[in-house]
């Protein structure tokens, strides 16, 4: 909390969609290709070329709207946003202005100071991206229009956030939501999920909003937090010194951690929005909305609650596992096969995620399938192997792709539960550690662990530890 002023933040997020083709033509959105190779008369803005709306974009917008509790407009309109820039061949961007596809939504975020907090979502609209300018040697620039006409959703929040932490919590949740929905790949560095932050401050108790600055060029959560915090201090210092915040767009500079003016209100564009005569109003039927709703995946917040309530997982485990959709799917497949949710959670959070992280492999390519892992857990349950040997079995499956039973057989990893065999090892261990055995008999209980450990070691982890313990107790009471 800033002690001097109340902070007010509203965010505009641009989400690049994962559709195969562009929003108004059938060109591929495949990037990293030869400049201007993914283009056609429509996305090049050639006169007479007519846009045709990509149905998948509408469907993705509806998904995002439903997942953020928006109302989906039965009828919405595409508008031309007019401005000149060399990366925009038509001289206007097709966007939505009045009557966007989604309005009046919200996301709930967890905050440290105020607990659960509702952040309003003003609107979500569909629009096309512009191309890219390539500045080569300073004397001239080239234009690459491969990105032109790439589908975007713009998600605009209410000015409901009161700190940089609120803003980050909201953004992380929105990011997680669109990635879960599969409508966005979430890559912030590559610009698939970008955010402009509107920041203002006001004296505590004042109802009216202060004048805002809009921050641009923020491409990671860390930089967004840094930029907002810097901007709040800048505005507070300015007002304290008797100055006034002016409404402007400011560019964040990651190297210096500061923001600087890019353009003021006077230079702001007048976009002269008007309905695009080339596109008919978009009509979305109730049936279509219902069908999209039926197809929505269970979202992270719902999973988080269900894992705790139905599966009895601790909040921490539920949070780690529900954070990524593919991890949650792996876990759920495992629980369906094995049943002991806590044991499954331990394995997923432990060996599975650790090994995947070490090797930088996504869970969808995990070399140990849920079926193979369930095979390991079953052999722990029936005492064929100990929990410790199970880790060896897991690693071996990872390397070879075999089943748990194959690995256990071939490597001779079966737990020794044969009383005679274990007793023989125990006798050897006692003989080799007479001194400690005397101390144990004298009441030094701590040494139980030592003896069990020695037997486990001598048996290469294969002795059944429960039986070792029993046999040791038997020997002690017999003495
Ligand atoms: P524009 O399109 O010109 O940026 P909008 O009215 O659409 O203007 O507002 C954009 C964003 O700015 C919204 O997320 C809104 O919540 C936020 N916003 C508006 N006024 C303020 C303010 N005074 N302080 C902080 N954020 C604000
Ligand atoms: Mg804006
Ligand atoms: Zn095209």
Tab-separated table of C-alpha atoms and ligand atoms in Angstrom:
chain	number	residue	atom	x	y	z
A	1	UNK	CA	0.000	0.000	0.000
A	2	UNK	CA	1.325	3.405	-0.926
A	3	UNK	CA	0.998	5.484	2.246
A	4	UNK	CA	0.517	8.809	0.505
A	5	UNK	CA	-1.964	8.021	-2.236
A	6	UNK	CA	-4.344	5.332	-3.338
A	7	UNK	CA	-3.168	3.572	-6.482
A	8	UNK	CA	-5.626	2.783	-9.298
A	9	UNK	CA	-4.782	0.437	-12.159
A	10	UNK	CA	-6.721	-0.750	-15.203
A	11	UNK	CA	-5.192	-3.164	-17.714
A	12	UNK	CA	-5.583	-3.690	-21.431
A	13	UNK	CA	-4.342	-7.125	-22.478
A	14	UNK	CA	-3.778	-8.303	-26.029
A	15	UNK	CA	-4.024	-12.034	-26.480
A	16	UNK	CA	-2.790	-13.551	-29.710
A	17	UNK	CA	-4.951	-16.517	-30.669
A	18	UNK	CA	-3.686	-19.981	-31.572
A	19	UNK	CA	-5.854	-20.371	-34.687
A	20	UNK	CA	-4.194	-21.937	-37.730
A	21	UNK	CA	-5.161	-19.077	-40.030
A	22	UNK	CA	-5.580	-15.322	-39.828
A	23	UNK	CA	-8.739	-13.505	-38.756
A	24	UNK	CA	-10.005	-12.320	-42.153
A	25	UNK	CA	-8.193	-14.519	-44.689
A	26	UNK	CA	-6.948	-18.085	-44.969
A	27	UNK	CA	-3.225	-17.257	-44.780
A	28	UNK	CA	-1.211	-19.272	-42.320
A	29	UNK	CA	-0.129	-17.566	-39.073
A	30	UNK	CA	3.089	-19.525	-39.127
A	31	UNK	CA	5.861	-17.156	-38.112
A	32	UNK	CA	9.578	-17.171	-38.557
A	33	UNK	CA	8.855	-17.549	-42.270
A	34	UNK	CA	10.286	-15.545	-45.166
A	35	UNK	CA	8.982	-11.934	-44.825
A	36	UNK	CA	5.701	-11.358	-46.674
A	37	UNK	CA	5.415	-15.028	-47.679
A	38	UNK	CA	2.293	-15.566	-45.496
A	39	UNK	CA	0.175	-12.949	-47.227
A	40	UNK	CA	-2.681	-12.522	-49.706
A	41	UNK	CA	-4.633	-9.571	-51.156
A	42	UNK	CA	-6.749	-9.351	-47.965
A	43	UNK	CA	-3.930	-9.064	-45.437
A	44	UNK	CA	-1.854	-6.967	-47.819
A	45	UNK	CA	-4.776	-4.540	-47.871
A	46	UNK	CA	-5.078	-4.526	-51.649
A	47	UNK	CA	-8.021	-2.503	-52.964
A	48	UNK	CA	-11.128	-4.557	-53.538
A	49	UNK	CA	-10.082	-7.516	-51.394
A	50	UNK	CA	-12.828	-8.483	-48.956
A	51	UNK	CA	-12.371	-9.827	-45.419
A	52	UNK	CA	-14.082	-13.079	-44.376
A	53	UNK	CA	-14.349	-13.662	-40.637
A	54	UNK	CA	-12.628	-16.773	-39.242
A	55	UNK	CA	-15.223	-18.713	-37.242
A	56	UNK	CA	-12.600	-20.108	-34.865
A	57	UNK	CA	-11.728	-16.575	-33.740
A	58	UNK	CA	-15.337	-15.984	-32.724
A	59	UNK	CA	-15.404	-19.296	-30.921
A	60	UNK	CA	-12.198	-18.453	-29.033
A	61	UNK	CA	-13.606	-15.049	-28.078
A	62	UNK	CA	-16.739	-16.732	-26.729
A	63	UNK	CA	-14.594	-19.187	-24.761
A	64	UNK	CA	-12.578	-16.368	-23.215
A	65	UNK	CA	-15.775	-14.453	-22.465
A	66	UNK	CA	-17.466	-17.384	-20.767
A	67	UNK	CA	-14.348	-18.208	-18.743
A	68	UNK	CA	-14.237	-14.609	-17.471
A	69	UNK	CA	-17.939	-14.443	-16.632
A	70	UNK	CA	-18.820	-12.059	-19.459
A	71	UNK	CA	-22.118	-11.648	-21.238
A	72	UNK	CA	-21.822	-12.711	-24.861
A	73	UNK	CA	-23.451	-10.232	-27.220
A	74	UNK	CA	-26.060	-11.835	-29.526
A	75	UNK	CA	-25.071	-9.232	-32.110
A	76	UNK	CA	-21.741	-7.447	-32.369
A	77	UNK	CA	-20.107	-5.177	-34.876
A	78	UNK	CA	-16.693	-4.785	-36.476
A	79	UNK	CA	-15.378	-1.252	-36.774
A	80	UNK	CA	-12.555	0.462	-38.602
A	81	UNK	CA	-10.012	2.147	-36.383
A	82	UNK	CA	-8.367	4.668	-38.672
A	83	UNK	CA	-4.746	5.697	-38.389
A	84	UNK	CA	-1.705	5.809	-40.584
A	85	UNK	CA	1.367	3.727	-39.986
A	86	UNK	CA	3.529	1.868	-42.531
A	87	UNK	CA	2.804	-1.521	-40.929
A	88	UNK	CA	-0.931	-1.049	-41.529
A	89	UNK	CA	-1.500	-1.258	-45.295
A	90	UNK	CA	-5.235	-0.549	-45.287
A	91	UNK	CA	-4.860	2.648	-43.275
A	92	UNK	CA	-7.228	1.223	-40.696
A	93	UNK	CA	-7.315	-1.699	-38.296
A	94	UNK	CA	-10.437	-3.830	-38.148
A	95	UNK	CA	-11.460	-3.955	-34.504
A	96	UNK	CA	-14.616	-3.671	-32.459
A	97	UNK	CA	-15.727	-0.464	-30.788
A	98	UNK	CA	-19.401	-0.142	-30.007
A	99	UNK	CA	-21.006	-3.552	-29.441
A	100	UNK	CA	-17.967	-5.763	-28.718
A	101	UNK	CA	-18.526	-9.522	-28.488
A	102	UNK	CA	-18.121	-9.771	-24.683
A	103	UNK	CA	-18.910	-7.346	-21.846
A	104	UNK	CA	-19.466	-7.133	-18.095
A	105	UNK	CA	-17.188	-9.925	-16.903
A	106	UNK	CA	-14.941	-10.373	-13.902
A	107	UNK	CA	-12.122	-12.461	-12.479
A	108	UNK	CA	-11.580	-13.097	-8.789
A	109	UNK	CA	-8.037	-12.724	-7.509
A	110	UNK	CA	-6.459	-13.685	-4.210
A	111	UNK	CA	-4.794	-10.700	-2.517
A	112	UNK	CA	-2.724	-10.582	0.621
A	113	UNK	CA	-4.304	-7.451	2.042
A	114	UNK	CA	-7.973	-7.905	1.208
A	115	UNK	CA	-8.407	-11.657	0.530
A	116	UNK	CA	-10.586	-12.514	-2.467
A	117	UNK	CA	-11.178	-9.504	-4.710
A	118	UNK	CA	-13.306	-9.092	-7.817
A	119	UNK	CA	-11.738	-7.362	-10.820
A	120	UNK	CA	-14.264	-6.217	-13.395
A	121	UNK	CA	-13.726	-6.944	-17.082
A	122	UNK	CA	-15.216	-4.147	-19.121
A	123	UNK	CA	-15.068	-5.823	-22.503
A	124	UNK	CA	-13.367	-8.325	-24.763
A	125	UNK	CA	-13.213	-7.586	-28.442
A	126	UNK	CA	-11.714	-9.187	-31.544
A	127	UNK	CA	-9.280	-7.370	-33.801
A	128	UNK	CA	-6.483	-7.875	-36.302
A	129	UNK	CA	-2.817	-7.278	-35.560
A	130	UNK	CA	-0.632	-5.018	-37.708
A	131	UNK	CA	2.533	-6.041	-39.579
A	132	UNK	CA	6.092	-5.498	-38.428
A	133	UNK	CA	8.664	-2.914	-39.408
A	134	UNK	CA	12.218	-4.163	-39.806
A	135	UNK	CA	14.713	-1.382	-39.206
A	136	UNK	CA	17.908	-2.541	-40.822
A	137	UNK	CA	20.631	0.083	-41.101
A	138	UNK	CA	19.015	3.340	-40.044
A	139	UNK	CA	18.666	4.730	-43.535
A	140	UNK	CA	15.677	2.636	-44.580
A	141	UNK	CA	13.127	0.215	-43.129
A	142	UNK	CA	11.277	-2.748	-44.577
A	143	UNK	CA	7.773	-3.964	-43.847
A	144	UNK	CA	6.933	-7.597	-43.119
A	145	UNK	CA	3.191	-8.225	-43.315
A	146	UNK	CA	3.240	-11.854	-42.203
A	147	UNK	CA	1.790	-10.738	-38.849
A	148	UNK	CA	-0.827	-8.466	-40.433
A	149	UNK	CA	-4.341	-9.811	-39.837
A	150	UNK	CA	-3.265	-12.122	-37.008
A	151	UNK	CA	-6.243	-12.572	-34.674
A	152	UNK	CA	-6.137	-10.852	-31.303
A	153	UNK	CA	-8.484	-10.543	-28.376
A	154	UNK	CA	-8.231	-7.321	-26.438
A	155	UNK	CA	-9.349	-7.791	-22.848
A	156	UNK	CA	-9.983	-4.519	-21.009
A	157	UNK	CA	-10.356	-4.426	-17.239
A	158	UNK	CA	-12.132	-1.938	-15.017
A	159	UNK	CA	-9.810	0.313	-12.970
A	160	UNK	CA	-10.264	-2.078	-10.039
A	161	UNK	CA	-6.686	-2.924	-9.086
A	162	UNK	CA	-5.061	-1.078	-6.199
A	163	UNK	CA	-1.424	-2.178	-6.353
A	164	UNK	CA	1.173	-3.689	-8.657
A	165	UNK	CA	0.600	-6.976	-6.821
A	166	UNK	CA	-3.132	-6.862	-7.633
A	167	UNK	CA	-2.257	-6.240	-11.269
A	168	UNK	CA	0.125	-9.201	-11.366
A	169	UNK	CA	-2.379	-11.493	-9.636
A	170	UNK	CA	-5.023	-10.516	-12.196
A	171	UNK	CA	-2.660	-10.938	-15.129
A	172	UNK	CA	-1.426	-14.320	-13.959
A	173	UNK	CA	-4.966	-15.537	-13.603
A	174	UNK	CA	-5.988	-14.203	-16.995
A	175	UNK	CA	-2.856	-15.726	-18.537
A	176	UNK	CA	-3.540	-19.092	-16.922
A	177	UNK	CA	-7.156	-18.939	-18.106
A	178	UNK	CA	-6.442	-18.277	-21.797
A	179	UNK	CA	-3.669	-20.882	-21.828
A	180	UNK	CA	-5.985	-23.440	-20.159
A	181	UNK	CA	-8.640	-22.681	-22.744
A	182	UNK	CA	-6.070	-23.383	-25.438
A	183	UNK	CA	-6.845	-20.076	-27.176
A	184	UNK	CA	-3.356	-18.619	-26.551
A	185	UNK	CA	0.116	-20.101	-26.192
A	186	UNK	CA	0.870	-17.604	-23.431
A	187	UNK	CA	4.369	-16.760	-24.620
A	188	UNK	CA	4.981	-13.254	-23.257
A	189	UNK	CA	8.477	-12.832	-24.656
A	190	UNK	CA	7.209	-13.466	-28.167
A	191	UNK	CA	4.286	-11.133	-27.577
A	192	UNK	CA	1.453	-13.682	-27.544
A	193	UNK	CA	0.196	-12.122	-24.291
A	194	UNK	CA	0.937	-8.419	-23.930
A	195	UNK	CA	-0.268	-5.825	-21.537
A	196	UNK	CA	-0.654	-2.052	-21.354
A	197	UNK	CA	-1.046	-0.741	-17.822
A	198	UNK	CA	-3.097	2.368	-17.037
A	199	UNK	CA	-1.906	3.836	-13.756
A	200	UNK	CA	-3.182	6.747	-11.690
A	201	UNK	CA	-3.140	7.819	-8.051
A	202	UNK	CA	-5.576	9.816	-5.915
A	203	UNK	CA	-5.686	11.108	-2.356
A	204	UNK	CA	-7.172	8.551	0.032
A	205	UNK	CA	-10.933	8.991	0.243
A	206	UNK	CA	-11.300	10.763	-3.086
A	207	UNK	CA	-13.944	9.129	-5.266
A	208	UNK	CA	-12.973	10.702	-8.550
A	209	UNK	CA	-10.179	8.959	-10.458
A	210	UNK	CA	-6.838	10.672	-10.901
A	211	UNK	CA	-5.320	11.374	-14.302
A	212	UNK	CA	-3.770	8.236	-15.739
A	213	UNK	CA	-0.653	7.416	-17.663
A	214	UNK	CA	-0.716	4.420	-19.995
A	215	UNK	CA	2.438	2.282	-19.819
A	216	UNK	CA	3.575	0.333	-22.842
A	217	UNK	CA	6.330	-2.100	-23.707
A	218	UNK	CA	5.841	-4.483	-20.797
A	219	UNK	CA	6.716	-8.042	-21.708
A	220	UNK	CA	7.098	-9.992	-18.501
A	221	UNK	CA	5.298	-10.102	-15.149
A	222	UNK	CA	8.450	-8.851	-13.457
A	223	UNK	CA	8.764	-5.829	-15.728
A	224	UNK	CA	5.075	-4.988	-15.397
A	225	UNK	CA	5.419	-4.898	-11.613
A	226	UNK	CA	8.572	-2.830	-11.830
A	227	UNK	CA	7.041	-0.368	-14.298
A	228	UNK	CA	3.883	0.154	-12.224
A	229	UNK	CA	5.846	0.658	-9.015
A	230	UNK	CA	8.140	3.163	-10.682
A	231	UNK	CA	5.211	5.026	-12.224
A	232	UNK	CA	3.320	5.264	-8.908
A	233	UNK	CA	6.370	6.810	-7.241
A	234	UNK	CA	6.900	9.183	-10.151
A	235	UNK	CA	3.312	10.434	-9.996
A	236	UNK	CA	3.371	10.740	-6.176
A	237	UNK	CA	6.608	12.739	-6.245
A	238	UNK	CA	5.234	14.944	-8.986
A	239	UNK	CA	2.067	15.783	-7.031
A	240	UNK	CA	4.006	16.258	-3.796
A	241	UNK	CA	6.124	18.841	-5.535
A	242	UNK	CA	2.996	20.722	-6.592
A	243	UNK	CA	2.965	19.336	-10.116
A	244	UNK	CA	0.174	17.679	-12.076
A	245	UNK	CA	0.025	14.287	-13.782
A	246	UNK	CA	-0.778	14.686	-17.457
A	247	UNK	CA	-2.633	12.083	-19.452
A	248	UNK	CA	-0.108	10.465	-21.735
A	249	UNK	CA	1.357	7.251	-23.068
A	250	UNK	CA	4.678	6.330	-21.477
A	251	UNK	CA	7.225	3.805	-22.622
A	252	UNK	CA	8.893	1.583	-20.052
A	253	UNK	CA	12.632	1.186	-20.408
A	254	UNK	CA	13.719	-2.113	-18.887
A	255	UNK	CA	17.392	-1.151	-18.737
A	256	UNK	CA	16.905	1.914	-16.546
A	257	UNK	CA	13.677	0.676	-14.886
A	258	UNK	CA	11.993	4.010	-15.663
A	259	UNK	CA	9.142	5.248	-17.859
A	260	UNK	CA	9.348	8.150	-20.285
A	261	UNK	CA	6.778	10.085	-22.217
A	262	UNK	CA	6.000	8.720	-25.669
A	263	UNK	CA	3.056	10.898	-26.621
A	264	UNK	CA	0.706	13.219	-24.794
A	265	UNK	CA	-3.050	13.535	-25.019
A	266	UNK	CA	-2.709	16.256	-27.672
A	267	UNK	CA	-0.871	13.867	-29.948
A	268	UNK	CA	-3.310	11.045	-29.223
A	269	UNK	CA	-5.037	9.701	-32.296
A	270	UNK	CA	-8.591	10.432	-33.191
A	271	UNK	CA	-9.382	7.072	-34.683
A	272	UNK	CA	-12.683	8.075	-36.304
A	273	UNK	CA	-14.187	4.665	-35.620
A	274	UNK	CA	-17.052	3.605	-37.844
A	275	UNK	CA	-18.704	0.250	-38.632
A	276	UNK	CA	-16.819	-1.654	-41.302
A	277	UNK	CA	-19.118	-1.820	-44.351
A	278	UNK	CA	-17.273	-4.938	-45.604
A	279	UNK	CA	-18.367	-7.058	-42.647
A	280	UNK	CA	-21.954	-7.817	-41.717
A	281	UNK	CA	-22.927	-7.660	-38.016
A	282	UNK	CA	-21.880	-10.829	-36.238
A	283	UNK	CA	-24.805	-12.830	-34.889
A	284	UNK	CA	-24.083	-15.400	-32.183
A	285	UNK	CA	-26.960	-17.758	-31.370
A	286	UNK	CA	-27.771	-19.055	-27.890
A	287	UNK	CA	-27.223	-22.575	-29.192
A	288	UNK	CA	-23.715	-21.710	-30.295
A	289	UNK	CA	-22.903	-20.179	-26.915
A	290	UNK	CA	-24.334	-23.237	-25.153
A	291	UNK	CA	-22.241	-25.568	-27.326
A	292	UNK	CA	-19.061	-23.619	-26.568
A	293	UNK	CA	-19.934	-23.635	-22.869
A	294	UNK	CA	-20.335	-27.436	-22.949
A	295	UNK	CA	-16.923	-27.796	-24.524
A	296	UNK	CA	-15.046	-25.644	-21.995
A	297	UNK	CA	-12.386	-27.445	-19.980
A	298	UNK	CA	-12.564	-27.367	-16.197
A	299	UNK	CA	-10.700	-24.171	-15.267
A	300	UNK	CA	-7.845	-23.948	-12.756
A	301	UNK	CA	-9.896	-22.326	-9.990
A	302	UNK	CA	-12.474	-25.116	-10.221
A	303	UNK	CA	-9.758	-27.775	-10.234
A	304	UNK	CA	-8.068	-26.176	-7.244
A	305	UNK	CA	-11.299	-26.343	-5.247
A	306	UNK	CA	-12.193	-29.864	-6.397
A	307	UNK	CA	-8.756	-31.319	-5.641
A	308	UNK	CA	-9.076	-30.090	-2.073
A	309	UNK	CA	-12.726	-30.904	-1.483
A	310	UNK	CA	-13.121	-34.181	-3.382
A	311	UNK	CA	-9.616	-35.600	-3.387
A	312	UNK	CA	-8.559	-34.235	-0.010
A	313	UNK	CA	-5.307	-32.733	-1.299
A	314	UNK	CA	-3.621	-29.990	0.735
A	315	UNK	CA	-4.032	-26.505	-0.790
A	316	UNK	CA	-0.357	-26.391	-1.763
A	317	UNK	CA	-0.484	-29.671	-3.713
A	318	UNK	CA	-3.777	-28.714	-5.359
A	319	UNK	CA	-2.230	-25.402	-6.441
A	320	UNK	CA	0.913	-26.921	-7.933
A	321	UNK	CA	-0.963	-29.608	-9.829
A	322	UNK	CA	-3.798	-27.441	-11.166
A	323	UNK	CA	-1.474	-24.641	-12.321
A	324	UNK	CA	-0.867	-26.212	-15.712
A	325	UNK	CA	-3.594	-27.971	-17.617
A	326	UNK	CA	-1.396	-30.763	-18.978
A	327	UNK	CA	0.031	-31.523	-15.526
A	328	UNK	CA	-3.502	-31.659	-14.115
A	329	UNK	CA	-4.504	-34.042	-16.909
A	330	UNK	CA	-1.538	-36.320	-16.189
A	331	UNK	CA	-2.415	-36.317	-12.497
A	332	UNK	CA	-6.090	-37.042	-13.135
A	333	UNK	CA	-5.223	-39.932	-15.444
A	334	UNK	CA	-2.974	-41.339	-12.722
A	335	UNK	CA	-5.623	-40.971	-10.006
A	336	UNK	CA	-8.163	-42.694	-12.261
A	337	UNK	CA	-5.784	-45.678	-12.458
A	338	UNK	CA	-4.548	-45.743	-8.903
A	339	UNK	CA	-6.981	-43.997	-6.580
A	340	UNK	CA	-4.727	-42.795	-3.785
A	341	UNK	CA	-4.767	-39.098	-4.684
A	342	UNK	CA	-2.213	-38.005	-2.108
A	343	UNK	CA	0.305	-40.655	-3.174
A	344	UNK	CA	-0.301	-39.750	-6.826
A	345	UNK	CA	0.170	-36.037	-6.021
A	346	UNK	CA	3.451	-36.761	-4.239
A	347	UNK	CA	4.775	-38.619	-7.253
A	348	UNK	CA	3.629	-36.032	-9.773
A	349	UNK	CA	5.062	-33.122	-7.751
A	350	UNK	CA	8.164	-35.106	-6.905
A	351	UNK	CA	9.775	-37.452	-9.398
A	352	UNK	CA	7.629	-36.593	-12.406
A	353	UNK	CA	7.880	-32.784	-12.353
A	354	UNK	CA	11.456	-32.826	-11.105
A	355	UNK	CA	12.644	-35.123	-13.886
A	356	UNK	CA	10.695	-33.152	-16.492
A	357	UNK	CA	12.179	-29.876	-15.261
A	358	UNK	CA	15.701	-31.256	-15.228
A	359	UNK	CA	15.391	-32.402	-18.809
A	360	UNK	CA	13.189	-29.458	-19.886
A	361	UNK	CA	10.548	-31.807	-21.316
A	362	UNK	CA	6.836	-30.872	-21.330
A	363	UNK	CA	4.577	-33.223	-19.384
A	364	UNK	CA	2.801	-34.195	-22.605
A	365	UNK	CA	6.061	-35.875	-23.644
A	366	UNK	CA	6.778	-37.502	-20.279
A	367	UNK	CA	8.565	-40.805	-21.014
A	368	UNK	CA	6.740	-42.438	-18.081
A	369	UNK	CA	3.017	-42.583	-18.853
A	370	UNK	CA	0.346	-42.460	-16.128
A	371	UNK	CA	-0.224	-46.173	-16.844
A	372	UNK	CA	3.433	-47.015	-16.276
A	373	UNK	CA	3.576	-44.926	-13.101
A	374	UNK	CA	0.382	-46.530	-11.793
A	375	UNK	CA	2.164	-49.877	-12.337
A	376	UNK	CA	4.951	-48.711	-10.018
A	377	UNK	CA	2.522	-47.515	-7.335
A	378	UNK	CA	0.685	-50.840	-7.429
A	379	UNK	CA	3.923	-52.662	-6.639
A	380	UNK	CA	4.541	-50.353	-3.680
A	381	UNK	CA	1.020	-51.079	-2.426
A	382	UNK	CA	1.449	-54.847	-2.534
A	383	UNK	CA	4.895	-54.654	-0.936
A	384	UNK	CA	6.721	-55.997	-3.964
A	385	UNK	CA	9.034	-52.985	-3.779
A	386	UNK	CA	9.768	-50.281	-1.222
A	387	UNK	CA	9.141	-46.584	-1.880
A	388	UNK	CA	12.856	-46.133	-2.293
A	389	UNK	CA	13.320	-48.866	-4.884
A	390	UNK	CA	10.263	-47.446	-6.641
A	391	UNK	CA	12.355	-44.404	-7.545
A	392	UNK	CA	14.934	-46.661	-9.186
A	393	UNK	CA	12.141	-48.417	-11.073
A	394	UNK	CA	10.765	-45.030	-12.178
A	395	UNK	CA	14.148	-43.938	-13.515
A	396	UNK	CA	14.584	-47.224	-15.337
A	397	UNK	CA	11.138	-46.915	-16.977
A	398	UNK	CA	12.087	-43.358	-17.968
A	399	UNK	CA	15.219	-44.712	-19.703
A	400	UNK	CA	13.823	-47.867	-21.275
A	401	UNK	CA	10.056	-47.422	-21.676
A	402	UNK	CA	9.442	-50.819	-20.034
A	403	UNK	CA	6.676	-51.609	-17.556
A	404	UNK	CA	7.234	-51.607	-13.801
A	405	UNK	CA	6.926	-55.404	-13.636
A	406	UNK	CA	9.455	-55.910	-16.423
A	407	UNK	CA	11.943	-53.659	-14.670
A	408	UNK	CA	11.424	-55.293	-11.273
A	409	UNK	CA	11.883	-58.791	-12.756
A	410	UNK	CA	14.834	-58.037	-14.983
A	411	UNK	CA	16.747	-56.053	-12.385
A	412	UNK	CA	15.821	-58.373	-9.522
A	413	UNK	CA	14.405	-55.512	-7.478
A	414	UNK	CA	11.736	-57.503	-5.693
A	415	UNK	CA	11.623	-56.675	-2.031
A	416	UNK	CA	12.983	-59.439	0.196
A	417	UNK	CA	10.219	-60.476	2.579
A	418	UNK	CA	11.701	-63.847	3.304
A	419	UNK	CA	12.281	-63.983	7.070
A	420	UNK	CA	15.265	-66.300	6.836
A	421	UNK	CA	17.085	-64.160	4.278
A	422	UNK	CA	16.526	-60.933	6.194
A	423	UNK	CA	17.502	-62.526	9.502
A	424	UNK	CA	20.755	-63.726	7.975
A	425	UNK	CA	21.633	-60.201	6.882
A	426	UNK	CA	20.571	-58.783	10.241
A	427	UNK	CA	22.816	-61.245	12.070
A	428	UNK	CA	25.757	-60.177	9.926
A	429	UNK	CA	25.044	-56.522	10.622
A	430	UNK	CA	24.813	-57.151	14.378
A	431	UNK	CA	28.044	-59.149	14.336
A	432	UNK	CA	29.804	-56.311	12.579
A	433	UNK	CA	28.438	-53.698	14.969
A	434	UNK	CA	28.584	-55.356	18.370
A	435	UNK	CA	29.277	-52.128	20.229
A	436	UNK	CA	26.224	-50.373	18.904
A	437	UNK	CA	24.086	-53.426	19.511
A	438	UNK	CA	25.070	-53.362	23.193
A	439	UNK	CA	24.132	-49.679	23.376
A	440	UNK	CA	20.806	-50.396	21.727
A	441	UNK	CA	20.099	-53.093	24.261
A	442	UNK	CA	21.049	-50.603	26.956
A	443	UNK	CA	18.162	-48.414	25.756
A	444	UNK	CA	19.646	-46.152	23.080
A	445	UNK	CA	16.481	-46.320	20.940
A	446	UNK	CA	17.959	-44.052	18.256
A	447	UNK	CA	20.089	-46.963	17.082
A	448	UNK	CA	17.034	-48.810	15.720
A	449	UNK	CA	17.239	-46.570	12.673
A	450	UNK	CA	20.928	-47.309	12.315
A	451	UNK	CA	20.399	-51.077	12.249
A	452	UNK	CA	17.443	-50.940	9.873
A	453	UNK	CA	19.503	-48.634	7.655
A	454	UNK	CA	22.471	-51.012	7.633
A	455	UNK	CA	20.288	-53.956	6.678
A	456	UNK	CA	18.660	-51.913	3.904
A	457	UNK	CA	22.091	-50.991	2.644
A	458	UNK	CA	23.408	-54.533	2.760
A	459	UNK	CA	20.323	-55.736	0.865
A	460	UNK	CA	20.680	-52.901	-1.695
A	461	UNK	CA	17.358	-51.466	-0.558
A	462	UNK	CA	15.469	-54.664	-1.186
A	463	UNK	CA	14.760	-55.817	2.371
A	464	UNK	CA	11.226	-55.103	3.542
A	465	UNK	CA	11.921	-52.393	6.157
A	466	UNK	CA	8.859	-53.316	8.226
A	467	UNK	CA	10.120	-56.863	8.568
A	468	UNK	CA	13.633	-55.744	9.411
A	469	UNK	CA	12.180	-53.705	12.233
A	470	UNK	CA	10.100	-56.612	13.525
A	471	UNK	CA	13.021	-59.007	13.457
A	472	UNK	CA	15.231	-56.520	15.258
A	473	UNK	CA	12.621	-56.066	17.999
A	474	UNK	CA	12.336	-59.830	18.299
A	475	UNK	CA	16.074	-60.142	18.807
A	476	UNK	CA	16.079	-57.390	21.431
A	477	UNK	CA	13.286	-58.956	23.455
A	478	UNK	CA	14.896	-62.412	23.165
A	479	UNK	CA	18.189	-61.188	24.656
B	1	LIG	P1	-8.309	4.070	-23.958
B	1	LIG	O1	-8.907	3.121	-24.959
B	1	LIG	O2	-8.159	5.435	-24.449
B	1	LIG	O3	-7.027	3.559	-23.391
B	1	LIG	P2	-10.340	3.332	-21.985
B	1	LIG	O4	-11.399	4.160	-21.390
B	1	LIG	O5	-10.738	2.184	-22.825
B	1	LIG	O6	-9.339	4.266	-22.752
B	1	LIG	O7	-9.498	2.782	-20.745
B	1	LIG	C1	-8.469	1.912	-20.891
B	1	LIG	C2	-8.081	1.310	-19.563
B	1	LIG	O8	-7.722	2.329	-18.643
B	1	LIG	C3	-9.135	0.494	-18.869
B	1	LIG	O9	-8.516	-0.705	-18.443
B	1	LIG	C4	-9.542	1.331	-17.692
B	1	LIG	O10	-9.881	0.518	-16.585
B	1	LIG	C5	-8.279	2.096	-17.395
B	1	LIG	N1	-8.487	3.387	-16.763
B	1	LIG	C6	-9.325	4.367	-17.140
B	1	LIG	N2	-9.211	5.445	-16.325
B	1	LIG	C7	-8.240	5.139	-15.425
B	1	LIG	C8	-7.635	5.851	-14.341
B	1	LIG	N3	-7.989	7.081	-14.042
B	1	LIG	N4	-6.671	5.230	-13.660
B	1	LIG	C9	-6.276	3.995	-13.964
B	1	LIG	N5	-6.797	3.282	-14.961
B	1	LIG	C10	-7.782	3.844	-15.695
B	2	LIG	MG1	-5.624	2.354	-23.951
B	3	LIG	ZN1	-3.926	-13.204	-46.067
